[in-house]
PDB file of C-alpha atoms in Angstrom:
ATOM      1  CA  MET O 221      -0.224   0.573  -0.351  1.00 42.00           C
ATOM      2  CA  VAL O 222       3.172   2.680   1.162  1.00 38.00           C
ATOM      3  CA  ARG O 223       4.504   1.250  -2.298  1.00 42.00           C
ATOM      4  CA  THR O 224       1.280   2.079  -4.132  1.00 40.00           C
ATOM      5  CA  LYS O 225       1.516   5.433  -2.643  1.00 39.00           C
ATOM      6  CA  LEU O 226       4.604   6.501  -3.065  1.00 37.00           C
ATOM      7  CA  ILE O 227       4.603   5.499  -6.692  1.00 37.00           C
ATOM      8  CA  ALA O 228       0.916   7.721  -7.627  1.00 40.00           C
ATOM      9  CA  LEU O 229       3.079  10.404  -5.893  1.00 35.00           C
ATOM     10  CA  ALA O 230       6.401  10.120  -8.084  1.00 39.00           C
ATOM     11  CA  VAL O 231       4.043  10.188 -11.078  1.00 36.00           C
ATOM     12  CA  ALA O 232       1.985  13.173  -9.672  1.00 38.00           C
ATOM     13  CA  ALA O 233       5.688  15.293  -9.429  1.00 35.00           C
ATOM     14  CA  LEU O 234       6.393  14.042 -12.336  1.00 33.00           C
ATOM     15  CA  CYS O 235       3.076  15.272 -14.197  1.00 35.00           C
ATOM     16  CA  ALA O 236       3.467  19.137 -12.704  1.00 33.00           C
ATOM     17  CA  THR O 237       7.613  19.286 -12.480  1.00 29.00           C
ATOM     18  CA  PRO O 238       7.143  21.921 -16.698  1.00 31.00           C
ATOM     19  CA  THR O 239       9.586  20.304 -20.022  1.00 34.00           C
ATOM     20  CA  LEU O 240      12.142  22.083 -20.973  1.00 36.00           C
ATOM     21  CA  ALA O 241      10.928  23.261 -24.219  1.00 45.00           C
ATOM     22  CA  ALA O 242      10.023  26.386 -24.857  1.00 47.00           C
ATOM     23  CA  GLU O 243       6.707  26.955 -24.843  1.00 56.00           C
ATOM     24  CA  ASP O 244       6.917  29.571 -27.487  1.00 65.00           C
ATOM     25  CA  LEU O 245       9.094  26.795 -30.174  1.00 89.00           C
ATOM     26  CA  LEU O 246       7.307  25.872 -32.733  1.00 97.00           C
ATOM     27  CA  TYR O 247       8.746  23.912 -35.825  1.00 97.00           C
ATOM     28  CA  LEU O 248       8.245  24.289 -39.082  1.00 97.00           C
ATOM     29  CA  THR O 249       7.921  19.930 -39.774  1.00 96.00           C
ATOM     30  CA  SER O 250       5.082  20.060 -37.632  1.00 96.00           C
ATOM     31  CA  GLU O 251       1.332  20.711 -38.962  1.00 97.00           C
ATOM     32  CA  GLN O 252       1.105  23.859 -36.844  1.00 97.00           C
ATOM     33  CA  GLY O 253       4.337  25.779 -37.760  1.00 97.00           C
ATOM     34  CA  GLU O 254       3.857  24.090 -41.831  1.00 97.00           C
ATOM     35  CA  ALA O 255       0.431  26.386 -41.521  1.00 98.00           C
ATOM     36  CA  ARG O 256       2.051  29.447 -39.878  1.00 98.00           C
ATOM     37  CA  LEU O 257       3.807  29.714 -42.693  1.00 98.00           C
ATOM     38  CA  LEU O 258       1.185  29.291 -45.037  1.00 97.00           C
ATOM     39  CA  ASP O 259      -1.082  32.060 -43.083  1.00 97.00           C
ATOM     40  CA  ALA O 260       2.227  34.260 -42.397  1.00 97.00           C
ATOM     41  CA  ASP O 261       1.440  37.611 -43.704  1.00 93.00           C
ATOM     42  CA  LEU O 262       5.578  38.083 -44.793  1.00 98.00           C
ATOM     43  CA  ASN O 263       6.681  34.739 -45.558  1.00 98.00           C
ATOM     44  CA  ARG O 264       8.324  35.551 -49.291  1.00 97.00           C
ATOM     45  CA  ASP O 265      11.599  34.987 -48.607  1.00 98.00           C
ATOM     46  CA  TYR O 266      11.425  31.860 -47.069  1.00 98.00           C
ATOM     47  CA  PHE O 267      11.357  30.582 -50.783  1.00 97.00           C
ATOM     48  CA  SER O 268      14.585  32.412 -51.996  1.00 96.00           C
ATOM     49  CA  LEU O 269      16.218  32.009 -49.221  1.00 98.00           C
ATOM     50  CA  ALA O 270      15.016  28.230 -48.348  1.00 97.00           C
ATOM     51  CA  THR O 271      16.293  27.261 -52.128  1.00 97.00           C
ATOM     52  CA  TYR O 272      20.230  27.794 -50.852  1.00 97.00           C
ATOM     53  CA  VAL O 273      20.095  27.493 -47.599  1.00 97.00           C
ATOM     54  CA  GLU O 274      22.394  24.988 -47.144  1.00 95.00           C
ATOM     55  CA  SER O 275      23.719  23.453 -43.414  1.00 97.00           C
ATOM     56  CA  GLU O 276      27.001  24.785 -42.608  1.00 97.00           C
ATOM     57  CA  GLN O 277      29.795  22.678 -42.777  1.00 96.00           C
ATOM     58  CA  ILE O 278      32.264  23.242 -39.255  1.00 95.00           C
ATOM     59  CA  LEU O 279      30.239  23.331 -36.201  1.00 95.00           C
ATOM     60  CA  THR O 280      31.538  27.675 -36.496  1.00 97.00           C
ATOM     61  CA  PHE O 281      30.708  28.718 -39.999  1.00 98.00           C
ATOM     62  CA  CYS O 282      26.848  29.718 -39.086  1.00 98.00           C
ATOM     63  CA  GLY O 283      28.007  32.867 -40.209  1.00 98.00           C
ATOM     64  CA  PRO O 284      29.425  31.815 -43.990  1.00 98.00           C
ATOM     65  CA  ALA O 285      26.401  28.970 -44.544  1.00 98.00           C
ATOM     66  CA  THR O 286      24.024  32.549 -43.831  1.00 98.00           C
ATOM     67  CA  VAL O 287      25.634  34.664 -46.098  1.00 98.00           C
ATOM     68  CA  ALA O 288      26.315  31.942 -48.685  1.00 98.00           C
ATOM     69  CA  ALA O 289      22.869  32.060 -48.693  1.00 98.00           C
ATOM     70  CA  VAL O 290      21.405  35.277 -48.589  1.00 98.00           C
ATOM     71  CA  ALA O 291      23.960  35.893 -51.515  1.00 98.00           C
ATOM     72  CA  ASN O 292      22.849  33.387 -53.728  1.00 98.00           C
ATOM     73  CA  ALA O 293      18.692  34.696 -52.221  1.00 98.00           C
ATOM     74  CA  LEU O 294      20.098  38.392 -53.585  1.00 98.00           C
ATOM     75  CA  GLY O 295      20.557  37.290 -57.085  1.00 94.00           C
ATOM     76  CA  ILE O 296      24.016  39.489 -57.221  1.00 96.00           C
ATOM     77  CA  PRO O 297      26.945  38.204 -59.029  1.00 94.00           C
ATOM     78  CA  ARG O 298      28.377  34.900 -58.132  1.00 93.00           C
ATOM     79  CA  PRO O 299      31.562  33.496 -57.979  1.00 91.00           C
ATOM     80  CA  SER O 300      32.792  29.818 -60.006  1.00 91.00           C
ATOM     81  CA  PRO O 301      33.316  27.278 -57.741  1.00 90.00           C
ATOM     82  CA  ASP O 302      36.043  24.860 -59.389  1.00 88.00           C
ATOM     83  CA  ARG O 303      34.085  22.151 -58.905  1.00 89.00           C
ATOM     84  CA  LEU O 304      31.150  23.565 -60.167  1.00 91.00           C
ATOM     85  CA  TYR O 305      32.202  24.968 -63.363  1.00 91.00           C
ATOM     86  CA  PRO O 306      30.940  26.251 -65.368  1.00 93.00           C
ATOM     87  CA  TRP O 307      27.826  27.304 -62.815  1.00 94.00           C
ATOM     88  CA  THR O 308      28.311  30.350 -60.439  1.00 95.00           C
ATOM     89  CA  LEU O 309      27.576  29.662 -56.549  1.00 96.00           C
ATOM     90  CA  PHE O 310      28.802  31.508 -53.659  1.00 96.00           C
ATOM     91  CA  THR O 311      29.420  28.492 -51.205  1.00 96.00           C
ATOM     92  CA  GLN O 312      30.842  28.897 -47.560  1.00 96.00           C
ATOM     93  CA  ASP O 313      34.757  28.604 -48.629  1.00 94.00           C
ATOM     94  CA  THR O 314      34.099  30.670 -52.157  1.00 94.00           C
ATOM     95  CA  LEU O 315      33.360  33.506 -49.447  1.00 96.00           C
ATOM     96  CA  PHE O 316      36.838  33.649 -48.413  1.00 96.00           C
ATOM     97  CA  ASN O 317      37.918  36.295 -50.741  1.00 95.00           C
ATOM     98  CA  GLU O 318      41.016  38.144 -50.128  1.00 96.00           C
ATOM     99  CA  ALA O 319      39.272  40.738 -48.051  1.00 97.00           C
ATOM    100  CA  ASN O 320      37.599  38.604 -45.809  1.00 97.00           C
ATOM    101  CA  GLN O 321      40.607  36.708 -45.001  1.00 97.00           C
ATOM    102  CA  LYS O 322      42.629  39.790 -43.938  1.00 97.00           C
ATOM    103  CA  LEU O 323      39.141  40.469 -41.836  1.00 97.00           C
ATOM    104  CA  LYS O 324      39.553  37.470 -40.660  1.00 97.00           C
ATOM    105  CA  PRO O 325      41.184  33.506 -41.846  1.00 97.00           C
ATOM    106  CA  TYR O 326      39.408  31.374 -42.740  1.00 97.00           C
ATOM    107  CA  ALA O 327      41.269  28.938 -39.708  1.00 97.00           C
ATOM    108  CA  MET O 328      40.299  31.614 -37.148  1.00 97.00           C
ATOM    109  CA  VAL O 329      36.622  31.580 -38.232  1.00 97.00           C
ATOM    110  CA  GLU O 330      36.830  27.652 -37.760  1.00 96.00           C
ATOM    111  CA  HIS O 331      37.465  28.316 -34.604  1.00 95.00           C
ATOM    112  CA  GLU O 332      35.692  30.982 -33.267  1.00 95.00           C
ATOM    113  CA  GLY O 333      33.551  31.919 -35.505  1.00 96.00           C
ATOM    114  CA  LEU O 334      32.384  35.455 -35.833  1.00 98.00           C
ATOM    115  CA  THR O 335      30.830  38.282 -34.090  1.00 97.00           C
ATOM    116  CA  LEU O 336      27.774  40.401 -35.311  1.00 98.00           C
ATOM    117  CA  ALA O 337      29.975  43.622 -36.152  1.00 97.00           C
ATOM    118  CA  GLU O 338      32.697  41.023 -38.091  1.00 98.00           C
ATOM    119  CA  LEU O 339      29.918  39.407 -39.195  1.00 98.00           C
ATOM    120  CA  ASP O 340      28.201  43.119 -40.964  1.00 98.00           C
ATOM    121  CA  THR O 341      31.790  43.716 -42.491  1.00 98.00           C
ATOM    122  CA  PHE O 342      32.347  39.490 -43.832  1.00 98.00           C
ATOM    123  CA  ILE O 343      28.992  40.551 -45.728  1.00 98.00           C
ATOM    124  CA  GLU O 344      30.207  44.044 -46.712  1.00 98.00           C
ATOM    125  CA  ASN O 345      33.265  42.075 -48.447  1.00 97.00           C
ATOM    126  CA  THR O 346      31.189  39.676 -50.585  1.00 96.00           C
ATOM    127  CA  GLY O 347      29.402  42.612 -52.397  1.00 96.00           C
ATOM    128  CA  LEU O 348      26.714  43.898 -50.410  1.00 98.00           C
ATOM    129  CA  ALA O 349      25.045  46.861 -48.005  1.00 98.00           C
ATOM    130  CA  ALA O 350      24.658  45.769 -44.562  1.00 98.00           C
ATOM    131  CA  GLU O 351      23.757  47.260 -41.519  1.00 97.00           C
ATOM    132  CA  HIS O 352      23.682  45.481 -37.950  1.00 98.00           C
ATOM    133  CA  HIS O 353      22.537  46.766 -34.998  1.00 98.00           C
ATOM    134  CA  PHE O 354      22.835  45.219 -30.918  1.00 98.00           C
ATOM    135  CA  ALA O 355      19.975  43.789 -29.079  1.00 98.00           C
ATOM    136  CA  ASP O 356      21.173  46.418 -26.552  1.00 97.00           C
ATOM    137  CA  GLU O 357      20.632  49.082 -28.201  1.00 97.00           C
ATOM    138  CA  THR O 358      17.314  48.014 -29.968  1.00 98.00           C
ATOM    139  CA  SER O 359      13.722  47.556 -28.114  1.00 98.00           C
ATOM    140  CA  VAL O 360      12.143  45.073 -28.963  1.00 98.00           C
ATOM    141  CA  ASP O 361       9.163  47.045 -30.993  1.00 98.00           C
ATOM    142  CA  GLU O 362      12.015  48.703 -32.819  1.00 98.00           C
ATOM    143  CA  LEU O 363      13.292  45.199 -33.333  1.00 98.00           C
ATOM    144  CA  ARG O 364      10.278  44.062 -34.676  1.00 98.00           C
ATOM    145  CA  THR O 365       9.963  47.221 -36.734  1.00 98.00           C
ATOM    146  CA  ALA O 366      13.355  46.063 -38.001  1.00 98.00           C
ATOM    147  CA  ILE O 367      11.978  42.639 -39.288  1.00 98.00           C
ATOM    148  CA  ARG O 368       8.862  44.003 -40.840  1.00 98.00           C
ATOM    149  CA  GLU O 369      10.647  46.725 -42.734  1.00 98.00           C
ATOM    150  CA  THR O 370      13.527  44.335 -43.944  1.00 98.00           C
ATOM    151  CA  LEU O 371      11.247  41.298 -45.348  1.00 98.00           C
ATOM    152  CA  GLU O 372       8.968  43.691 -47.526  1.00 98.00           C
ATOM    153  CA  ASP O 373      11.574  44.780 -48.890  1.00 98.00           C
ATOM    154  CA  ARG O 374      12.373  42.206 -51.782  1.00 96.00           C
ATOM    155  CA  ASP O 375      16.236  43.529 -52.065  1.00 97.00           C
ATOM    156  CA  ALA O 376      17.293  42.744 -48.654  1.00 98.00           C
ATOM    157  CA  ARG O 377      17.184  40.002 -45.999  1.00 98.00           C
ATOM    158  CA  PHE O 378      17.213  40.008 -41.744  1.00 98.00           C
ATOM    159  CA  VAL O 379      19.962  37.983 -40.600  1.00 98.00           C
ATOM    160  CA  ALA O 380      19.817  37.188 -36.467  1.00 98.00           C
ATOM    161  CA  ASN O 381      22.601  36.999 -33.877  1.00 98.00           C
ATOM    162  CA  TYR O 382      21.414  35.386 -30.988  1.00 98.00           C
ATOM    163  CA  SER O 383      22.078  32.447 -28.131  1.00 98.00           C
ATOM    164  CA  ARG O 384      19.846  29.583 -28.334  1.00 97.00           C
ATOM    165  CA  LYS O 385      19.965  29.186 -24.976  1.00 96.00           C
ATOM    166  CA  ALA O 386      17.128  31.669 -24.953  1.00 95.00           C
ATOM    167  CA  LEU O 387      15.014  29.278 -26.983  1.00 96.00           C
ATOM    168  CA  PRO O 388      15.698  27.256 -25.000  1.00 94.00           C
ATOM    169  CA  GLN O 389      17.729  25.117 -27.127  1.00 96.00           C
ATOM    170  CA  GLU O 390      21.522  23.489 -27.266  1.00 95.00           C
ATOM    171  CA  GLY O 391      24.487  24.998 -27.655  1.00 96.00           C
ATOM    172  CA  ASP O 392      24.571  28.837 -27.805  1.00 97.00           C
ATOM    173  CA  GLY O 393      25.689  31.513 -29.978  1.00 96.00           C
ATOM    174  CA  HIS O 394      24.521  30.922 -33.112  1.00 98.00           C
ATOM    175  CA  ILE O 395      23.637  33.344 -37.237  1.00 98.00           C
ATOM    176  CA  SER O 396      20.990  32.442 -39.749  1.00 98.00           C
ATOM    177  CA  PRO O 397      18.791  34.735 -42.183  1.00 98.00           C
ATOM    178  CA  ILE O 398      15.225  34.786 -40.658  1.00 98.00           C
ATOM    179  CA  GLY O 399      12.261  33.629 -43.418  1.00 98.00           C
ATOM    180  CA  ALA O 400       9.121  34.793 -42.033  1.00 98.00           C
ATOM    181  CA  TYR O 401       7.684  37.319 -40.214  1.00 98.00           C
ATOM    182  CA  ASP O 402       3.535  36.425 -39.065  1.00 98.00           C
ATOM    183  CA  GLU O 403       1.761  39.268 -37.585  1.00 97.00           C
ATOM    184  CA  GLU O 404      -0.983  37.404 -35.694  1.00 97.00           C
ATOM    185  CA  THR O 405       1.565  35.202 -33.717  1.00 96.00           C
ATOM    186  CA  ASP O 406       4.350  38.249 -33.676  1.00 97.00           C
ATOM    187  CA  SER O 407       6.346  35.260 -34.787  1.00 97.00           C
ATOM    188  CA  VAL O 408       9.480  35.008 -37.166  1.00 98.00           C
ATOM    189  CA  LEU O 409      10.688  31.802 -38.305  1.00 98.00           C
ATOM    190  CA  ILE O 410      14.063  31.358 -38.380  1.00 98.00           C
ATOM    191  CA  LEU O 411      15.176  29.521 -40.757  1.00 98.00           C
ATOM    192  CA  ASP O 412      18.784  27.403 -39.001  1.00 98.00           C
ATOM    193  CA  VAL O 413      21.457  27.268 -40.728  1.00 98.00           C
ATOM    194  CA  ALA O 414      22.737  24.339 -38.589  1.00 97.00           C
ATOM    195  CA  LYS O 415      20.300  21.291 -40.417  1.00 95.00           C
ATOM    196  CA  TYR O 416      21.518  18.365 -39.364  1.00 95.00           C
ATOM    197  CA  LYS O 417      20.374  19.962 -35.489  1.00 96.00           C
ATOM    198  CA  TYR O 418      17.575  21.343 -35.943  1.00 97.00           C
ATOM    199  CA  PRO O 419      14.526  22.104 -37.969  1.00 97.00           C
ATOM    200  CA  PRO O 420      13.583  26.023 -39.262  1.00 98.00           C
ATOM    201  CA  VAL O 421      12.175  27.343 -35.988  1.00 98.00           C
ATOM    202  CA  TRP O 422       9.109  29.673 -35.071  1.00 98.00           C
ATOM    203  CA  ILE O 423       9.886  31.949 -32.067  1.00 97.00           C
ATOM    204  CA  SER O 424       8.347  35.048 -30.774  1.00 97.00           C
ATOM    205  CA  VAL O 425       9.795  38.440 -31.447  1.00 98.00           C
ATOM    206  CA  GLU O 426      10.119  39.371 -27.914  1.00 97.00           C
ATOM    207  CA  LYS O 427      11.815  35.810 -27.228  1.00 97.00           C
ATOM    208  CA  LEU O 428      14.344  36.296 -30.467  1.00 98.00           C
ATOM    209  CA  HIS O 429      14.810  39.753 -28.579  1.00 98.00           C
ATOM    210  CA  ALA O 430      15.461  38.439 -25.540  1.00 98.00           C
ATOM    211  CA  ALA O 431      17.786  35.829 -26.746  1.00 98.00           C
ATOM    212  CA  MET O 432      20.000  38.754 -29.197  1.00 98.00           C
ATOM    213  CA  MET O 433      20.667  40.188 -25.902  1.00 98.00           C
ATOM    214  CA  MET O 434      22.638  37.564 -24.619  1.00 97.00           C
ATOM    215  CA  VAL O 435      26.377  37.994 -24.072  1.00 96.00           C
ATOM    216  CA  ASP O 436      28.684  37.227 -27.089  1.00 96.00           C
ATOM    217  CA  GLU O 437      31.913  37.048 -25.110  1.00 93.00           C
ATOM    218  CA  GLY O 438      34.210  37.034 -28.816  1.00 92.00           C
ATOM    219  CA  SER O 439      33.212  40.509 -28.161  1.00 94.00           C
ATOM    220  CA  ASN O 440      31.590  41.259 -24.897  1.00 95.00           C
ATOM    221  CA  ARG O 441      28.547  43.640 -26.136  1.00 96.00           C
ATOM    222  CA  SER O 442      24.878  41.537 -26.377  1.00 98.00           C
ATOM    223  CA  ARG O 443      24.238  39.912 -29.178  1.00 98.00           C
ATOM    224  CA  GLY O 444      21.867  41.599 -32.640  1.00 98.00           C
ATOM    225  CA  PHE O 445      21.027  41.717 -36.218  1.00 98.00           C
ATOM    226  CA  VAL O 446      21.810  42.670 -39.375  1.00 98.00           C
ATOM    227  CA  LYS O 447      19.885  44.050 -42.271  1.00 98.00           C
ATOM    228  CA  VAL O 448      21.876  42.674 -45.698  1.00 98.00           C
ATOM    229  CA  SER O 449      20.690  44.797 -48.497  1.00 98.00           C
ATOM    230  CA  VAL O 450      21.901  44.837 -52.572  1.00 96.00           C
ATOM    231  CA  GLN O 451      23.962  47.529 -53.040  1.00 84.00           C
TER     232      GLN O 451
END
């Protein structure tokens, strides 16, 4: 009898314990996530970005993987990698031109990734215009406005630099493009470039801001976002 009561109490405690999974996370691979994309107010960028998003080839290459996808989606002149000749495409390797090698060599990016300011310059060295904003200098409302304005512009894309810890997901600092915004739920779709780890995910703008507010140890600043556009 005592044993039965103990088991019942244990089960009750387990059921009452909140799970770690974030209540605001909704993956695109679910029916609800798919429906939200189809109904979203601003979903046009998803189609061009999803065409070109590929997994980061190294664990620290979320920046280069994101920049390659954005550059290809915006349709600027592309390089012709030897292995793809005569076809042209931005790849994570071809982004390391002379200017980007001088900014931060391949081996250093492999070791520590890119900070927000470095990401901005890395994008500009690719032939695009970039404008970065730190989250600690940006309100939630300003972030929402920046997302909407960027996704409404056919010649612009939105890149988020955030910490997975705030979502929560496994890991910490990460960079990925935003593919859509849904006004009804005030959420954005992150097209995660660590495709081996997580599928695209919907999170609220408020949660994204909180994730951007977490400090990047590489810069001792908050994280933030980059508005990328054609020059």
